[in-house]
GROMACS .gro file of C-alpha atoms in nm:
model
  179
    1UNK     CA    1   0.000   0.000   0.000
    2UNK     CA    2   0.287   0.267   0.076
    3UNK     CA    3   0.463   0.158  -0.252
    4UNK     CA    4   0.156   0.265  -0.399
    5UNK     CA    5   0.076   0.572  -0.237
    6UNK     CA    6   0.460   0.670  -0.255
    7UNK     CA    7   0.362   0.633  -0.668
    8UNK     CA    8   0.072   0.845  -0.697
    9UNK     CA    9   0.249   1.111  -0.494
   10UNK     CA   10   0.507   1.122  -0.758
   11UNK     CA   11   0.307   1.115  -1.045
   12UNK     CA   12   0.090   1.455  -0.927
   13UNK     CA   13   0.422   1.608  -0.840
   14UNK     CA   14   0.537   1.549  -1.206
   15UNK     CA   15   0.174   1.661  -1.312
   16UNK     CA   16   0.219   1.970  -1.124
   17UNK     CA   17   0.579   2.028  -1.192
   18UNK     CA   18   0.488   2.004  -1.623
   19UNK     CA   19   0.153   2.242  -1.553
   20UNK     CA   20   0.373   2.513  -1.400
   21UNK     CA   21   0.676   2.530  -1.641
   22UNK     CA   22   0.414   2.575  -1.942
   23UNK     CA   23   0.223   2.843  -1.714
   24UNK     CA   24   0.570   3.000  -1.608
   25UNK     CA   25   0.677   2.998  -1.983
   26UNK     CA   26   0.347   3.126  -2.154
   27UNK     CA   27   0.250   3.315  -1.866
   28UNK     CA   28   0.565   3.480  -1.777
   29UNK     CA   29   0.883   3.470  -1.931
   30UNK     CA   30   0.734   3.461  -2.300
   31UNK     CA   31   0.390   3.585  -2.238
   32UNK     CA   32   0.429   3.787  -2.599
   33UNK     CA   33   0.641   3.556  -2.811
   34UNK     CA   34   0.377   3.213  -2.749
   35UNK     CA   35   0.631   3.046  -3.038
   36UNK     CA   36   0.944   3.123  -2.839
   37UNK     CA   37   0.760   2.935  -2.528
   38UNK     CA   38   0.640   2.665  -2.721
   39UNK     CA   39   1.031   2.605  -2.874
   40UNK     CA   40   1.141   2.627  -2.476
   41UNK     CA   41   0.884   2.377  -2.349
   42UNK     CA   42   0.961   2.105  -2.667
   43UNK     CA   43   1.318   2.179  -2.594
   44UNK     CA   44   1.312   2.071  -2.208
   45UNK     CA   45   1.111   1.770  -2.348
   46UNK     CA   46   1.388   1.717  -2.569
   47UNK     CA   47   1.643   1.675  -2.266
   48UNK     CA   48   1.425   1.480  -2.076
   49UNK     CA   49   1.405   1.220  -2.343
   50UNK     CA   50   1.729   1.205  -2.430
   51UNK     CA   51   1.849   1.141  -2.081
   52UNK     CA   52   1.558   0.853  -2.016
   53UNK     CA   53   1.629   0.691  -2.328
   54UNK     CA   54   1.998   0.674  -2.214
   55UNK     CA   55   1.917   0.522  -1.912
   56UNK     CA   56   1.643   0.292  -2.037
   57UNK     CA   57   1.833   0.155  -2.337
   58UNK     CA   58   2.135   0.090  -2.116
   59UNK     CA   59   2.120  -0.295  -2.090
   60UNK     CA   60   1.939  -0.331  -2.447
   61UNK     CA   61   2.124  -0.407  -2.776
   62UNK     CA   62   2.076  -0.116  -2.998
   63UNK     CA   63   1.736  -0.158  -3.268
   64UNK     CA   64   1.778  -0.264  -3.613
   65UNK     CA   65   1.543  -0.054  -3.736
   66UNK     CA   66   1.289   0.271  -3.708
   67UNK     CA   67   0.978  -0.001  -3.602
   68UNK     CA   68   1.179  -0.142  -3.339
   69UNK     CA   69   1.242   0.191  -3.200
   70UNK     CA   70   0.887   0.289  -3.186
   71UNK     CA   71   0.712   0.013  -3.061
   72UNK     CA   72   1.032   0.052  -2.758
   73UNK     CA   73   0.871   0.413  -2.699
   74UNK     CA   74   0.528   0.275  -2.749
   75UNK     CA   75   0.517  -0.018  -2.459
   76UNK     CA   76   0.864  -0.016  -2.249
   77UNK     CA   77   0.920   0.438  -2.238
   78UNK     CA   78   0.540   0.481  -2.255
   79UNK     CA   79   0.507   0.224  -1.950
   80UNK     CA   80   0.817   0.386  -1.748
   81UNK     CA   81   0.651   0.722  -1.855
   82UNK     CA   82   0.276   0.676  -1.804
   83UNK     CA   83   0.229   0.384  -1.636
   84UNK     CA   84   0.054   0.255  -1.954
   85UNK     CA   85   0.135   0.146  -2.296
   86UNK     CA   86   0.041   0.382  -2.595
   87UNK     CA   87  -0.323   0.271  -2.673
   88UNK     CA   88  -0.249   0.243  -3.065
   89UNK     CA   89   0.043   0.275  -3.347
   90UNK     CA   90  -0.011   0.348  -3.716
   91UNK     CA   91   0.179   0.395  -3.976
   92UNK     CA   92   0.198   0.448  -4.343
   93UNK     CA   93   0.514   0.281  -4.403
   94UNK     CA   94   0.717   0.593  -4.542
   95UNK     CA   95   0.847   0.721  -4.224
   96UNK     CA   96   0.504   0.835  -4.065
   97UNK     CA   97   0.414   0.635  -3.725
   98UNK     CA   98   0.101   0.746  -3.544
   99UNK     CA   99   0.062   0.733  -3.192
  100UNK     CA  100  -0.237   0.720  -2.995
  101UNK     CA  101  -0.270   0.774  -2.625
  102UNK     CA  102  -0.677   0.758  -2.570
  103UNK     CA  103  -0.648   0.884  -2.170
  104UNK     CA  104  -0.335   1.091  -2.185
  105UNK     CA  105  -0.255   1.139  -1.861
  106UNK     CA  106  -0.167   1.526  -1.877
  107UNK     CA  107  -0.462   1.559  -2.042
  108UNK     CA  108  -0.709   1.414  -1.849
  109UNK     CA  109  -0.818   1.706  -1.620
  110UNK     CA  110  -0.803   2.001  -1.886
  111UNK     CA  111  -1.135   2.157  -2.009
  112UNK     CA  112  -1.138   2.339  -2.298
  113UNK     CA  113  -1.525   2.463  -2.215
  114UNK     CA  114  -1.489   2.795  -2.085
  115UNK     CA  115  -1.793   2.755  -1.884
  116UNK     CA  116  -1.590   2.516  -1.659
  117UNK     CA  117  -1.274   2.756  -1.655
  118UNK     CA  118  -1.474   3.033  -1.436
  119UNK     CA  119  -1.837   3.062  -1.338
  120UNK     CA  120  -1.790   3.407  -1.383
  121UNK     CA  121  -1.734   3.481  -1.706
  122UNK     CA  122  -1.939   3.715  -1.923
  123UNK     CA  123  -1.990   3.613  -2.303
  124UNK     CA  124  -1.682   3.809  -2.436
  125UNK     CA  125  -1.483   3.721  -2.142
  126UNK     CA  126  -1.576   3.345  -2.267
  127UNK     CA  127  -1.422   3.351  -2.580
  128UNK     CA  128  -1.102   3.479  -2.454
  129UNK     CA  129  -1.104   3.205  -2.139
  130UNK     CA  130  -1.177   2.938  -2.446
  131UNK     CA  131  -0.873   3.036  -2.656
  132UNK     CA  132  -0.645   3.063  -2.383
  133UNK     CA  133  -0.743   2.712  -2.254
  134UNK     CA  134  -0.689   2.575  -2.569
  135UNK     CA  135  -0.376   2.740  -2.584
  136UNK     CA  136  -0.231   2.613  -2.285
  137UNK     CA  137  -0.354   2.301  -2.368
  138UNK     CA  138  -0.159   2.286  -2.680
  139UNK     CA  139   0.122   2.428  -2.560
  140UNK     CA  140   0.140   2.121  -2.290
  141UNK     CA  141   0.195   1.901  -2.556
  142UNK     CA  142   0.516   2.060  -2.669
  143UNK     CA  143   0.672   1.878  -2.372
  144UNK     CA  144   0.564   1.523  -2.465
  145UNK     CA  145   0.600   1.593  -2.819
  146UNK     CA  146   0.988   1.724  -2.698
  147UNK     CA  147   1.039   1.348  -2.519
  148UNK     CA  148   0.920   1.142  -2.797
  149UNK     CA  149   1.185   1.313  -3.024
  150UNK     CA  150   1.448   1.333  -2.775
  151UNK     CA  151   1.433   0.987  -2.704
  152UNK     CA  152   1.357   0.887  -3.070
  153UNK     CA  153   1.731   1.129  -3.151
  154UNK     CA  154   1.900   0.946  -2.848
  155UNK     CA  155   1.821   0.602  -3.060
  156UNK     CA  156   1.933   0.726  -3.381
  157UNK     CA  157   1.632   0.857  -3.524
  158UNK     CA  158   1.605   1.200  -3.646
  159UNK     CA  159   1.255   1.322  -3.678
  160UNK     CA  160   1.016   1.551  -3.613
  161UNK     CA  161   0.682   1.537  -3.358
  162UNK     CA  162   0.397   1.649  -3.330
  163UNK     CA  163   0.027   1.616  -3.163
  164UNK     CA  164  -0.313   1.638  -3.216
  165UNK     CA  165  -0.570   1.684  -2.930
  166UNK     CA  166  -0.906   1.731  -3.102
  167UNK     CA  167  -1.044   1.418  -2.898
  168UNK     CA  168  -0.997   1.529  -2.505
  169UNK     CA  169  -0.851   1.313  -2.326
  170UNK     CA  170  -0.725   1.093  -2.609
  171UNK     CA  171  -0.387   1.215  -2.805
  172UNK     CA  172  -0.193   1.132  -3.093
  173UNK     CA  173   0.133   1.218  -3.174
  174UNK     CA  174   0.255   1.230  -3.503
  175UNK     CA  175   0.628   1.122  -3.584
  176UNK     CA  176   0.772   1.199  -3.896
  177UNK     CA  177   1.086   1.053  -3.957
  178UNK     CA  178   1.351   1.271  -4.115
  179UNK     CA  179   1.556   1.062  -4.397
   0.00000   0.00000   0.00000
């Protein structure tokens, strides 16, 4: 039970720790330049899955090829990550792989719906509430989309990421690899 509890204690701090660096970096320190932020935020992802992916891979053989690699971020990183293996992986065979997290866990307790943001709010005040939800929202995904192509560069892989998160809670990140 306290190995447990010890867990879920960790987990929120994490939650907590990722909700304040994207509020500290679109709220504060680029409030007026939202693209600097969002380049910040992917590139402390970046780090974050570079240095996992070292340790992870440490005892493993390195892949033979670009599936290998993804299905490794898909059920081993995912599971270290989230707890959870990445719900479901596509791809088109030409360097696209699509994956899909149906209860991302940073997503999970966003709202979009301005009506849930503040009780408050008058119509025009609405609109603004609803684009800046949907703003932070998106720019929360720069940090996953940062570890999936830090670790994915750690392995060998050059490529590019990113997400889509017209479903709430679900997610899918797109990786494009770079030839």
């Amino acid at each position: 039970m306290a190995k447990w509890m010890g867990r879920e204690v960790a987990e929120s701090c994490v939650d907590g720790v990722v909700m304040e660096m994207v509020a500290a970096y679109c709220g504060g320190f680029y409030a007026a330049k939202p693209e600097l932020a969002a380049r910040r935020i992917e590139a402390i992802g970046f780090q974050v899955g570079h240095q996992l992916t070292e340790r992870y891979t440490m005892e493993r053989p390195r892949f033979s090829d670009h599936l290998e690699a993804i299905k490794f971020i898909c059920k081993d990183f995912w599971s270290e990550l989230f707890k959870k293996q990445i719900d479901n992986l596509k791809t088109n065979h030409r360097g696209t792989f699509v994956l899909q997290d149906n209860r991302f866990r940073w997503l999970t307790r966003v709202s979009v719906d301005p009506s849930v943001e503040s009780m408050d709010a008058t119509e025009s005040d609405s609109t603004t509430l609803g684009d800046s939800a949907a703003q932070t929202t998106s720019m929360l995904l720069y940090f996953p989309c940062g570890i999936i192509r830090g670790a994915l560069t750690n392995l060998g892989i050059s490529c590019s990421v990113t997400a889509d998160m017209s479903n709430l809670p679900a997610c899918s990140f797109v990786v494009r690899i770079k030839t």
